[in-house]
Amino acid sequence: RETYRGLSPAEFFYRNKEIAGFSNPARALYQTIRELVENALDATELHGILPDIKIFVDVVDPGKNIVKVRVEDNGIGVPKEEVPKVFGMVFYGSKYKIRQSRGVFGLGVKMAVLYAQITTGKPVYVKSSTIDSKEIYEFEVMIDVINNRPIVLSHRSYRKDNQWHGTVVELTIEGNWSYAKKRIEEYIKRTALITPYANIYFKGPDIELAFTRATRRIPKPPREGLPHPKGVDIEMLKQMIAMTEENLSLRDFLIKYFDGVGKISAETFLKWAGFNPEQSIKTLTLEQLDELARKMREYSGWKRPKDISLSPLGEELLRRGIEEVLKPEFIATVTRKPSSYIGNPFVVETAIAWGGKIPPSEKPILYRFANKIPLLYDEGADVTRKIVDSIDWSVYKVKFPAPLLVVVHICSTKIPFKGVGKEAIAEVPELEEEIEAALRECARKLRMYITKKEKELELALK
Amino acid sequence: RETYRGLSPAEFFYRNKEIAGFSNPARALYQTIRELVENALDATELHGILPDIKIFVDVVDPGKNIVKVRVEDNGIGVPKEEVPKVFGMVFYGSKYKIRQSRGVFGLGVKMAVLYAQITTGKPVYVKSSTIDSKEIYEFEVMIDVINNRPIVLSHRSYRKDNQWHGTVVELTIEGNWSYAKKRIEEYIKRTALITPYANIYFKGPDIELAFTRATRRIPKPPREGLPHPKGVDIEMLKQMIAMTEENLSLRDFLIKYFDGVGKISAETFLKWAGFNPEQSIKTLTLEQLDELARKMREYSGWKRPKDISLSPLGEELLRRGIEEVLKPEFIATVTRKPSSYIGNPFVVETAIAWGGKIPPSEKPILYRFANKIPLLYDEGADVTRKIVDSIDWSVYKVKFPAPLLVVVHICSTKIPFKGVGKEAIAEVPELEEEIEAALRECARKLRMYITKKEKELELALK
Ligand SMILES: Nc1ncnc2c1ncn2[C@@H]1O[C@H](COP(=O)(O)OP(=O)(O)OP(=O)(O)O)[C@@H](O)[C@H]1O
Ligand SMILES: Nc1ncnc2c1ncn2[C@@H]1O[C@H](COP(=O)(O)OP(=O)(O)OP(=O)(O)O)[C@@H](O)[C@H]1O
Ligand SMILES: [Mg+2]
Ligand SMILES: [Mg+2]
């Protein structure tokens, strides 16, 4: 009497779009812009290209809240044969790897395409060309929601007679510009703060923002890494063994497929774990796989995860970005050494800015960033806010109200986001320790500055 | 140079299980239990069956935190041919309809099965029989993660020689009982509170809870409803028109497929919207569909959504449940009339309990429920906590610390959950209004009680 059915991923997110941040026309406009901007910045910066990003928002029908959003970048472009799926298939992308990037789910732009399709019936317009392509191509794509497949409404290509490479994405959605304007402006400003090597131009219905790059120095792009033994599980082992054609020995399997495992460490571990290093991986039983995964997680002798897969901003760029956008009286910055949780490497960078254009407030203003994405919502559910509030700032000579702004940037190959809308970060103990340690390092520098200013004031008063 | 790939939904949730609440062994044990219990209660109560639910938690290997979870119910069972997909395919289920139920995503039990597979490599064990089935069947199922398909490891069936119907689900997972125990106990207690017509038996490693039903009265099960015109979008119209074989007129299409639309209201609306009621739906252009969807959402003359698809507890059962579990000195209850947001009907029921076994606290203790599911996490991100904190309780003669407990239960065909882990509810204005109105109604009754007690005290002192 019950009827049973399945849903495609596209249909699931069509029915539950608020879970991805598309809950109302104001929030949806914000989310559409950020999904496109984050894709544009990944397409440039992950490949060592200085980003030139342009964002255009036009209200095409004020009575119906119809808004056109267009984002242009000078990135690596989307290969022609990949355009339909990249824009028209949920859970499809190029960021399913062990490498720091803004995108992680293979869902973002599809949510925006879906939202446009739902609210205006219009396809996404894409124009792109890769660096080595001889042509420029244009597509109009919609999503076949029932089947989670792209529908190409139109496409054309023509010879490229210049060196252009990059992507243009244009969407027409129901969006509430006046309600969303403040947050969008804040998002653009904070993006400029965390990417001081990017040119970012934003043209909205009643506002124009232009951030010229403060430096041509760009962080070293992250490189794809291998999984770390600390993060292994039995399902992962099964899949990896099924995917290897060769019947490797346990030792060679560990060396080849895991981060930072050499011949000596593999053999030391296997002897400790009670395994024969020569055993062929295809002969492992389920019980042995379970035991192997468990022992790999438990072993404390592994090298810490490499950080080649990370790309922190670094203290100098963090300082430049904050100076450009906030012009404070004082800045303290800290970029911590890499740490890790369950085999996922991460770096915490923090800054404290004081005075200048920062308005006084009753508790520290907090700017949160994850993999260079500004997080503006759900602050109350974010681990970083919890830590900032748990610090007794009077120890550092801060009396509220104070012109105190705290910047926290977490880089990782796996940011523990609480939801697919990427707004709040979960409480991971290793992360909490690092955030607090970094903040206190900055706070001590602030205290030295406040002490110095107090002394100068005393001298001036004599 | 970038490599592109897609993920199946199973692989997506394998990689991002923390987004569904499976973030660590303690939380995962809690989530596993609740996913199974919520399925068991849906399988009984949605069909008018008085629930008999048994939950068993055993620590099978304390050193490795391996825990076995078993849930038994007397529900409608799972049809034999549906067992593999229902337990082995993400986004598959029987609750993708317009009808109040605890389950909504077609994901819950699969997350638990996936988590067991990842942490112990063990399949889910299922035993079931539907009411009219002549046999009982047992299955062991795992998920083919890459392809999002079930793998049936074993199955057997045998003749049923009694009237048994229902389901047994057993999973072996890595779970931290000692860390999760307190929350699990609270979850079971609150489940008993909100379902006073259920027998709930819980046996854990060092604890046994038995809640015998306080009444045989059960809320009228919800009936499947039709979509309401206020909630329509162009994608929905396209899909509905594509699925209808007959080339209906616009008027007949509205009458047949939408909630509460009769001949007169359909014609009145279509004339107001500038459409010809006789136009065949298959001849509508994209522009017309867009206009039709827009006008359907805008029109203020629709009947309010029917509430046959809802199943609130009602004031009497809410009172019984609170009395049984909390034994307070005073209870005020309110079940509001149905309301709606974007065409989704909802009912808010609240209760205020005072004194008795309720401990005094600095602000009201809050028990949140959504479709009879207790919500225990992310209170800071929930709209209900925000409203409870925004009320000035001194107006109702409450001085803190006070033994004040607030119960808020929201029933809807679409609960605006913030995430697939179902822990916090988003800020929907229509919902906020109703929650506040209901709480103030209860608070006024509390004030009368407090006033009466003050008078009694005065008389006693004379
Ligand atoms: N502007 C762009 N330039 C180049 N490639 C792009 C661009 N936008 C999207 N892509 C490609 O499309 C893929 C899918 O994008 P989408 O936003 O849906 O997912 P994602 O960025 O991988 O992850 P997330 O869901 O977290 O955003 C990306 O992985 C990338 O390969
Ligand atoms: N104990 C049970 N008795 C009968 N049917 C069940 C039982 N458990 C699960 N099912 C069936 O399996 C389906 C899938 O369950 P699952 O928990 O994955 O999703 P859901 O309950 O529909 O939604 P949600 O993801 O929100 O829990 C259910 O819709 C129901 O049809
Ligand atoms: Mg993206
Ligand atoms: Mg369920």
PDB file of N, CA, C and O in Angstrom, chain A residues 25-81:
ATOM      1  N   PRO A  25      14.508  34.195  -2.240  1.00  0.00           N
ATOM      2  CA  PRO A  25      15.133  34.935  -3.346  1.00  0.00           C
ATOM      3  C   PRO A  25      16.338  35.792  -2.952  1.00  0.00           C
ATOM      4  O   PRO A  25      17.231  35.996  -3.771  1.00  0.00           O
ATOM      5  N   ALA A  26      16.392  36.280  -1.717  1.00  0.00           N
ATOM      6  CA  ALA A  26      17.561  37.082  -1.335  1.00  0.00           C
ATOM      7  C   ALA A  26      18.756  36.161  -1.112  1.00  0.00           C
ATOM      8  O   ALA A  26      19.849  36.370  -1.646  1.00  0.00           O
ATOM      9  N   ARG A  27      18.546  35.128  -0.326  1.00  0.00           N
ATOM     10  CA  ARG A  27      19.625  34.182  -0.040  1.00  0.00           C
ATOM     11  C   ARG A  27      20.082  33.460  -1.302  1.00  0.00           C
ATOM     12  O   ARG A  27      21.249  33.169  -1.486  1.00  0.00           O
ATOM     13  N   ALA A  28      19.133  33.188  -2.209  1.00  0.00           N
ATOM     14  CA  ALA A  28      19.477  32.477  -3.452  1.00  0.00           C
ATOM     15  C   ALA A  28      20.350  33.343  -4.359  1.00  0.00           C
ATOM     16  O   ALA A  28      21.235  32.831  -5.042  1.00  0.00           O
ATOM     17  N   LEU A  29      20.100  34.642  -4.351  1.00  0.00           N
ATOM     18  CA  LEU A  29      20.924  35.530  -5.169  1.00  0.00           C
ATOM     19  C   LEU A  29      22.350  35.549  -4.619  1.00  0.00           C
ATOM     20  O   LEU A  29      23.333  35.448  -5.362  1.00  0.00           O
ATOM     21  N   TYR A  30      22.459  35.657  -3.314  1.00  0.00           N
ATOM     22  CA  TYR A  30      23.770  35.608  -2.652  1.00  0.00           C
ATOM     23  C   TYR A  30      24.491  34.295  -2.999  1.00  0.00           C
ATOM     24  O   TYR A  30      25.651  34.289  -3.402  1.00  0.00           O
ATOM     25  N   GLN A  31      23.783  33.189  -2.862  1.00  0.00           N
ATOM     26  CA  GLN A  31      24.402  31.875  -3.074  1.00  0.00           C
ATOM     27  C   GLN A  31      24.818  31.681  -4.532  1.00  0.00           C
ATOM     28  O   GLN A  31      25.861  31.117  -4.821  1.00  0.00           O
ATOM     29  N   THR A  32      23.975  32.186  -5.456  1.00  0.00           N
ATOM     30  CA  THR A  32      24.308  32.078  -6.876  1.00  0.00           C
ATOM     31  C   THR A  32      25.622  32.808  -7.160  1.00  0.00           C
ATOM     32  O   THR A  32      26.519  32.270  -7.823  1.00  0.00           O
ATOM     33  N   ILE A  33      25.733  34.021  -6.651  1.00  0.00           N
ATOM     34  CA  ILE A  33      26.951  34.798  -6.882  1.00  0.00           C
ATOM     35  C   ILE A  33      28.154  34.079  -6.286  1.00  0.00           C
ATOM     36  O   ILE A  33      29.203  33.922  -6.939  1.00  0.00           O
ATOM     37  N   ARG A  34      28.034  33.607  -5.074  1.00  0.00           N
ATOM     38  CA  ARG A  34      29.211  33.005  -4.450  1.00  0.00           C
ATOM     39  C   ARG A  34      29.615  31.690  -5.112  1.00  0.00           C
ATOM     40  O   ARG A  34      30.800  31.401  -5.249  1.00  0.00           O
ATOM     41  N   GLU A  35      28.655  30.894  -5.558  1.00  0.00           N
ATOM     42  CA  GLU A  35      29.025  29.642  -6.232  1.00  0.00           C
ATOM     43  C   GLU A  35      29.807  29.948  -7.508  1.00  0.00           C
ATOM     44  O   GLU A  35      30.807  29.295  -7.814  1.00  0.00           O
ATOM     45  N   LEU A  36      29.373  30.968  -8.253  1.00  0.00           N
ATOM     46  CA  LEU A  36      30.070  31.308  -9.499  1.00  0.00           C
ATOM     47  C   LEU A  36      31.435  31.940  -9.224  1.00  0.00           C
ATOM     48  O   LEU A  36      32.422  31.636  -9.896  1.00  0.00           O
ATOM     49  N   VAL A  37      31.506  32.809  -8.215  1.00  0.00           N
ATOM     50  CA  VAL A  37      32.781  33.461  -7.904  1.00  0.00           C
ATOM     51  C   VAL A  37      33.794  32.432  -7.397  1.00  0.00           C
ATOM     52  O   VAL A  37      34.972  32.444  -7.783  1.00  0.00           O
ATOM     53  N   GLU A  38      33.344  31.520  -6.562  1.00  0.00           N
ATOM     54  CA  GLU A  38      34.267  30.514  -6.025  1.00  0.00           C
ATOM     55  C   GLU A  38      34.787  29.602  -7.133  1.00  0.00           C
ATOM     56  O   GLU A  38      35.963  29.234  -7.148  1.00  0.00           O
ATOM     57  N   ASN A  39      33.940  29.275  -8.096  1.00  0.00           N
ATOM     58  CA  ASN A  39      34.400  28.488  -9.239  1.00  0.00           C
ATOM     59  C   ASN A  39      35.422  29.266 -10.060  1.00  0.00           C
ATOM     60  O   ASN A  39      36.418  28.705 -10.532  1.00  0.00           O
ATOM     61  N   ALA A  40      35.170  30.570 -10.239  1.00  0.00           N
ATOM     62  CA  ALA A  40      36.074  31.403 -11.034  1.00  0.00           C
ATOM     63  C   ALA A  40      37.442  31.513 -10.361  1.00  0.00           C
ATOM     64  O   ALA A  40      38.492  31.435 -11.017  1.00  0.00           O
ATOM     65  N   LEU A  41      37.457  31.677  -9.055  1.00  0.00           N
ATOM     66  CA  LEU A  41      38.732  31.799  -8.341  1.00  0.00           C
ATOM     67  C   LEU A  41      39.496  30.479  -8.328  1.00  0.00           C
ATOM     68  O   LEU A  41      40.715  30.456  -8.469  1.00  0.00           O
ATOM     69  N   ASP A  42      38.779  29.362  -8.185  1.00  0.00           N
ATOM     70  CA  ASP A  42      39.455  28.061  -8.295  1.00  0.00           C
ATOM     71  C   ASP A  42      40.073  27.897  -9.682  1.00  0.00           C
ATOM     72  O   ASP A  42      41.201  27.415  -9.833  1.00  0.00           O
ATOM     73  N   ALA A  43      39.323  28.301 -10.715  1.00  0.00           N
ATOM     74  CA  ALA A  43      39.766  28.076 -12.100  1.00  0.00           C
ATOM     75  C   ALA A  43      41.019  28.874 -12.434  1.00  0.00           C
ATOM     76  O   ALA A  43      41.729  28.563 -13.392  1.00  0.00           O
ATOM     77  N   THR A  44      41.285  29.917 -11.661  1.00  0.00           N
ATOM     78  CA  THR A  44      42.470  30.734 -11.911  1.00  0.00           C
ATOM     79  C   THR A  44      43.583  30.353 -10.935  1.00  0.00           C
ATOM     80  O   THR A  44      44.613  29.781 -11.312  1.00  0.00           O
ATOM     81  N   GLU A  45      43.337  30.605  -9.683  1.00  0.00           N
ATOM     82  CA  GLU A  45      44.377  30.511  -8.662  1.00  0.00           C
ATOM     83  C   GLU A  45      44.935  29.101  -8.484  1.00  0.00           C
ATOM     84  O   GLU A  45      46.127  28.927  -8.224  1.00  0.00           O
ATOM     85  N   LEU A  46      44.090  28.055  -8.630  1.00  0.00           N
ATOM     86  CA  LEU A  46      44.583  26.681  -8.470  1.00  0.00           C
ATOM     87  C   LEU A  46      45.621  26.351  -9.546  1.00  0.00           C
ATOM     88  O   LEU A  46      46.331  25.362  -9.444  1.00  0.00           O
ATOM     89  N   HIS A  47      45.681  27.185 -10.592  1.00  0.00           N
ATOM     90  CA  HIS A  47      46.575  26.904 -11.708  1.00  0.00           C
ATOM     91  C   HIS A  47      47.622  27.999 -11.874  1.00  0.00           C
ATOM     92  O   HIS A  47      48.214  28.145 -12.942  1.00  0.00           O
ATOM     93  N   GLY A  48      47.812  28.785 -10.821  1.00  0.00           N
ATOM     94  CA  GLY A  48      48.853  29.803 -10.835  1.00  0.00           C
ATOM     95  C   GLY A  48      48.539  31.018 -11.684  1.00  0.00           C
ATOM     96  O   GLY A  48      49.425  31.818 -11.981  1.00  0.00           O
ATOM     97  N   ILE A  49      47.246  31.174 -12.076  1.00  0.00           N
ATOM     98  CA  ILE A  49      46.857  32.333 -12.886  1.00  0.00           C
ATOM     99  C   ILE A  49      46.399  33.458 -11.959  1.00  0.00           C
ATOM    100  O   ILE A  49      45.570  33.233 -11.073  1.00  0.00           O
ATOM    101  N   LEU A  50      46.926  34.689 -12.149  1.00  0.00           N
ATOM    102  CA  LEU A  50      46.450  35.832 -11.365  1.00  0.00           C
ATOM    103  C   LEU A  50      44.991  36.095 -11.749  1.00  0.00           C
ATOM    104  O   LEU A  50      44.691  36.364 -12.917  1.00  0.00           O
ATOM    105  N   PRO A  51      44.067  36.013 -10.784  1.00  0.00           N
ATOM    106  CA  PRO A  51      42.648  36.098 -11.155  1.00  0.00           C
ATOM    107  C   PRO A  51      42.209  37.497 -11.586  1.00  0.00           C
ATOM    108  O   PRO A  51      42.519  38.487 -10.907  1.00  0.00           O
ATOM    109  N   ASP A  52      41.473  37.548 -12.706  1.00  0.00           N
ATOM    110  CA  ASP A  52      40.722  38.745 -13.110  1.00  0.00           C
ATOM    111  C   ASP A  52      39.263  38.316 -13.149  1.00  0.00           C
ATOM    112  O   ASP A  52      38.849  37.588 -14.052  1.00  0.00           O
ATOM    113  N   ILE A  53      38.519  38.739 -12.157  1.00  0.00           N
ATOM    114  CA  ILE A  53      37.126  38.282 -12.030  1.00  0.00           C
ATOM    115  C   ILE A  53      36.191  39.478 -12.176  1.00  0.00           C
ATOM    116  O   ILE A  53      36.411  40.509 -11.546  1.00  0.00           O
ATOM    117  N   LYS A  54      35.175  39.318 -13.031  1.00  0.00           N
ATOM    118  CA  LYS A  54      34.163  40.386 -13.171  1.00  0.00           C
ATOM    119  C   LYS A  54      32.794  39.801 -12.847  1.00  0.00           C
ATOM    120  O   LYS A  54      32.438  38.731 -13.321  1.00  0.00           O
ATOM    121  N   ILE A  55      32.042  40.542 -12.050  1.00  0.00           N
ATOM    122  CA  ILE A  55      30.698  40.091 -11.645  1.00  0.00           C
ATOM    123  C   ILE A  55      29.700  41.184 -12.007  1.00  0.00           C
ATOM    124  O   ILE A  55      29.881  42.339 -11.630  1.00  0.00           O
ATOM    125  N   PHE A  56      28.651  40.800 -12.746  1.00  0.00           N
ATOM    126  CA  PHE A  56      27.621  41.769 -13.134  1.00  0.00           C
ATOM    127  C   PHE A  56      26.270  41.295 -12.620  1.00  0.00           C
ATOM    128  O   PHE A  56      25.891  40.149 -12.843  1.00  0.00           O
ATOM    129  N   VAL A  57      25.566  42.163 -11.928  1.00  0.00           N
ATOM    130  CA  VAL A  57      24.212  41.843 -11.468  1.00  0.00           C
ATOM    131  C   VAL A  57      23.279  42.917 -12.000  1.00  0.00           C
ATOM    132  O   VAL A  57      23.476  44.103 -11.744  1.00  0.00           O
ATOM    133  N   ASP A  58      22.279  42.491 -12.774  1.00  0.00           N
ATOM    134  CA  ASP A  58      21.301  43.449 -13.316  1.00  0.00           C
ATOM    135  C   ASP A  58      19.899  43.023 -12.941  1.00  0.00           C
ATOM    136  O   ASP A  58      19.564  41.841 -13.040  1.00  0.00           O
ATOM    137  N   VAL A  59      19.100  43.984 -12.534  1.00  0.00           N
ATOM    138  CA  VAL A  59      17.691  43.667 -12.301  1.00  0.00           C
ATOM    139  C   VAL A  59      16.985  43.817 -13.635  1.00  0.00           C
ATOM    140  O   VAL A  59      16.885  44.917 -14.167  1.00  0.00           O
ATOM    141  N   VAL A  60      16.536  42.700 -14.205  1.00  0.00           N
ATOM    142  CA  VAL A  60      15.930  42.781 -15.541  1.00  0.00           C
ATOM    143  C   VAL A  60      14.427  43.012 -15.465  1.00  0.00           C
ATOM    144  O   VAL A  60      13.814  43.441 -16.434  1.00  0.00           O
ATOM    145  N   ASP A  61      13.822  42.689 -14.298  1.00  0.00           N
ATOM    146  CA  ASP A  61      12.385  42.934 -14.145  1.00  0.00           C
ATOM    147  C   ASP A  61      12.113  43.173 -12.666  1.00  0.00           C
ATOM    148  O   ASP A  61      11.909  42.222 -11.915  1.00  0.00           O
ATOM    149  N   PRO A  62      12.139  44.431 -12.238  1.00  0.00           N
ATOM    150  CA  PRO A  62      12.009  44.715 -10.812  1.00  0.00           C
ATOM    151  C   PRO A  62      10.690  44.210 -10.232  1.00  0.00           C
ATOM    152  O   PRO A  62      10.651  43.716  -9.113  1.00  0.00           O
ATOM    153  N   GLY A  63       9.600  44.297 -11.012  1.00  0.00           N
ATOM    154  CA  GLY A  63       8.295  43.879 -10.507  1.00  0.00           C
ATOM    155  C   GLY A  63       8.285  42.407 -10.125  1.00  0.00           C
ATOM    156  O   GLY A  63       7.625  41.999  -9.181  1.00  0.00           O
ATOM    157  N   LYS A  64       9.034  41.617 -10.887  1.00  0.00           N
ATOM    158  CA  LYS A  64       9.034  40.174 -10.620  1.00  0.00           C
ATOM    159  C   LYS A  64      10.320  39.728  -9.922  1.00  0.00           C
ATOM    160  O   LYS A  64      10.579  38.545  -9.813  1.00  0.00           O
ATOM    161  N   ASN A  65      11.151  40.661  -9.486  1.00  0.00           N
ATOM    162  CA  ASN A  65      12.412  40.278  -8.831  1.00  0.00           C
ATOM    163  C   ASN A  65      13.284  39.394  -9.712  1.00  0.00           C
ATOM    164  O   ASN A  65      13.952  38.488  -9.229  1.00  0.00           O
ATOM    165  N   ILE A  66      13.278  39.633 -11.021  1.00  0.00           N
ATOM    166  CA  ILE A  66      14.123  38.825 -11.916  1.00  0.00           C
ATOM    167  C   ILE A  66      15.477  39.503 -12.051  1.00  0.00           C
ATOM    168  O   ILE A  66      15.567  40.688 -12.392  1.00  0.00           O
ATOM    169  N   VAL A  67      16.530  38.759 -11.778  1.00  0.00           N
ATOM    170  CA  VAL A  67      17.882  39.311 -11.739  1.00  0.00           C
ATOM    171  C   VAL A  67      18.784  38.470 -12.643  1.00  0.00           C
ATOM    172  O   VAL A  67      18.674  37.247 -12.680  1.00  0.00           O
ATOM    173  N   LYS A  68      19.659  39.150 -13.385  1.00  0.00           N
ATOM    174  CA  LYS A  68      20.632  38.429 -14.225  1.00  0.00           C
ATOM    175  C   LYS A  68      21.995  38.518 -13.551  1.00  0.00           C
ATOM    176  O   LYS A  68      22.425  39.601 -13.150  1.00  0.00           O
ATOM    177  N   VAL A  69      22.663  37.371 -13.420  1.00  0.00           N
ATOM    178  CA  VAL A  69      23.986  37.314 -12.812  1.00  0.00           C
ATOM    179  C   VAL A  69      24.970  36.786 -13.852  1.00  0.00           C
ATOM    180  O   VAL A  69      24.723  35.763 -14.489  1.00  0.00           O
ATOM    181  N   ARG A  70      26.063  37.497 -14.006  1.00  0.00           N
ATOM    182  CA  ARG A  70      27.068  37.092 -14.996  1.00  0.00           C
ATOM    183  C   ARG A  70      28.441  37.175 -14.341  1.00  0.00           C
ATOM    184  O   ARG A  70      28.769  38.179 -13.703  1.00  0.00           O
ATOM    185  N   VAL A  71      29.244  36.100 -14.425  1.00  0.00           N
ATOM    186  CA  VAL A  71      30.585  36.099 -13.849  1.00  0.00           C
ATOM    187  C   VAL A  71      31.571  35.697 -14.945  1.00  0.00           C
ATOM    188  O   VAL A  71      31.354  34.708 -15.645  1.00  0.00           O
ATOM    189  N   GLU A  72      32.604  36.495 -15.088  1.00  0.00           N
ATOM    190  CA  GLU A  72      33.632  36.235 -16.116  1.00  0.00           C
ATOM    191  C   GLU A  72      34.975  36.021 -15.433  1.00  0.00           C
ATOM    192  O   GLU A  72      35.313  36.735 -14.487  1.00  0.00           O
ATOM    193  N   ASP A  73      35.754  35.033 -15.919  1.00  0.00           N
ATOM    194  CA  ASP A  73      37.087  34.831 -15.351  1.00  0.00           C
ATOM    195  C   ASP A  73      38.095  34.531 -16.449  1.00  0.00           C
ATOM    196  O   ASP A  73      37.727  34.178 -17.571  1.00  0.00           O
ATOM    197  N   ASN A  74      39.349  34.635 -16.088  1.00  0.00           N
ATOM    198  CA  ASN A  74      40.456  34.350 -17.013  1.00  0.00           C
ATOM    199  C   ASN A  74      41.129  33.035 -16.615  1.00  0.00           C
ATOM    200  O   ASN A  74      42.349  32.892 -16.708  1.00  0.00           O
ATOM    201  N   GLY A  75      40.301  32.069 -16.203  1.00  0.00           N
ATOM    202  CA  GLY A  75      40.827  30.798 -15.715  1.00  0.00           C
ATOM    203  C   GLY A  75      41.136  29.811 -16.833  1.00  0.00           C
ATOM    204  O   GLY A  75      41.193  30.167 -18.019  1.00  0.00           O
ATOM    205  N   ILE A  76      41.277  28.549 -16.417  1.00  0.00           N
ATOM    206  CA  ILE A  76      41.675  27.515 -17.377  1.00  0.00           C
ATOM    207  C   ILE A  76      40.535  27.083 -18.286  1.00  0.00           C
ATOM    208  O   ILE A  76      40.713  26.257 -19.163  1.00  0.00           O
ATOM    209  N   GLY A  77      39.350  27.632 -18.102  1.00  0.00           N
ATOM    210  CA  GLY A  77      38.228  27.264 -18.950  1.00  0.00           C
ATOM    211  C   GLY A  77      37.703  25.862 -18.657  1.00  0.00           C
ATOM    212  O   GLY A  77      38.267  25.119 -17.849  1.00  0.00           O
ATOM    213  N   VAL A  78      36.619  25.524 -19.321  1.00  0.00           N
ATOM    214  CA  VAL A  78      36.045  24.183 -19.187  1.00  0.00           C
ATOM    215  C   VAL A  78      36.204  23.490 -20.536  1.00  0.00           C
ATOM    216  O   VAL A  78      35.810  24.048 -21.563  1.00  0.00           O
ATOM    217  N   PRO A  79      36.794  22.276 -20.578  1.00  0.00           N
ATOM    218  CA  PRO A  79      36.933  21.595 -21.872  1.00  0.00           C
ATOM    219  C   PRO A  79      35.558  21.448 -22.530  1.00  0.00           C
ATOM    220  O   PRO A  79      34.558  21.166 -21.854  1.00  0.00           O
ATOM    221  N   LYS A  80      35.508  21.613 -23.847  1.00  0.00           N
ATOM    222  CA  LYS A  80      34.227  21.652 -24.559  1.00  0.00           C
ATOM    223  C   LYS A  80      33.358  20.435 -24.261  1.00  0.00           C
ATOM    224  O   LYS A  80      32.155  20.559 -24.000  1.00  0.00           O
ATOM    225  N   GLU A  81      33.966  19.247 -24.250  1.00  0.00           N
ATOM    226  CA  GLU A  81      33.156  18.026 -24.067  1.00  0.00           C
ATOM    227  C   GLU A  81      32.685  17.879 -22.621  1.00  0.00           C
ATOM    228  O   GLU A  81      31.826  17.054 -22.320  1.00  0.00           O
TER     229      GLU A  81
END
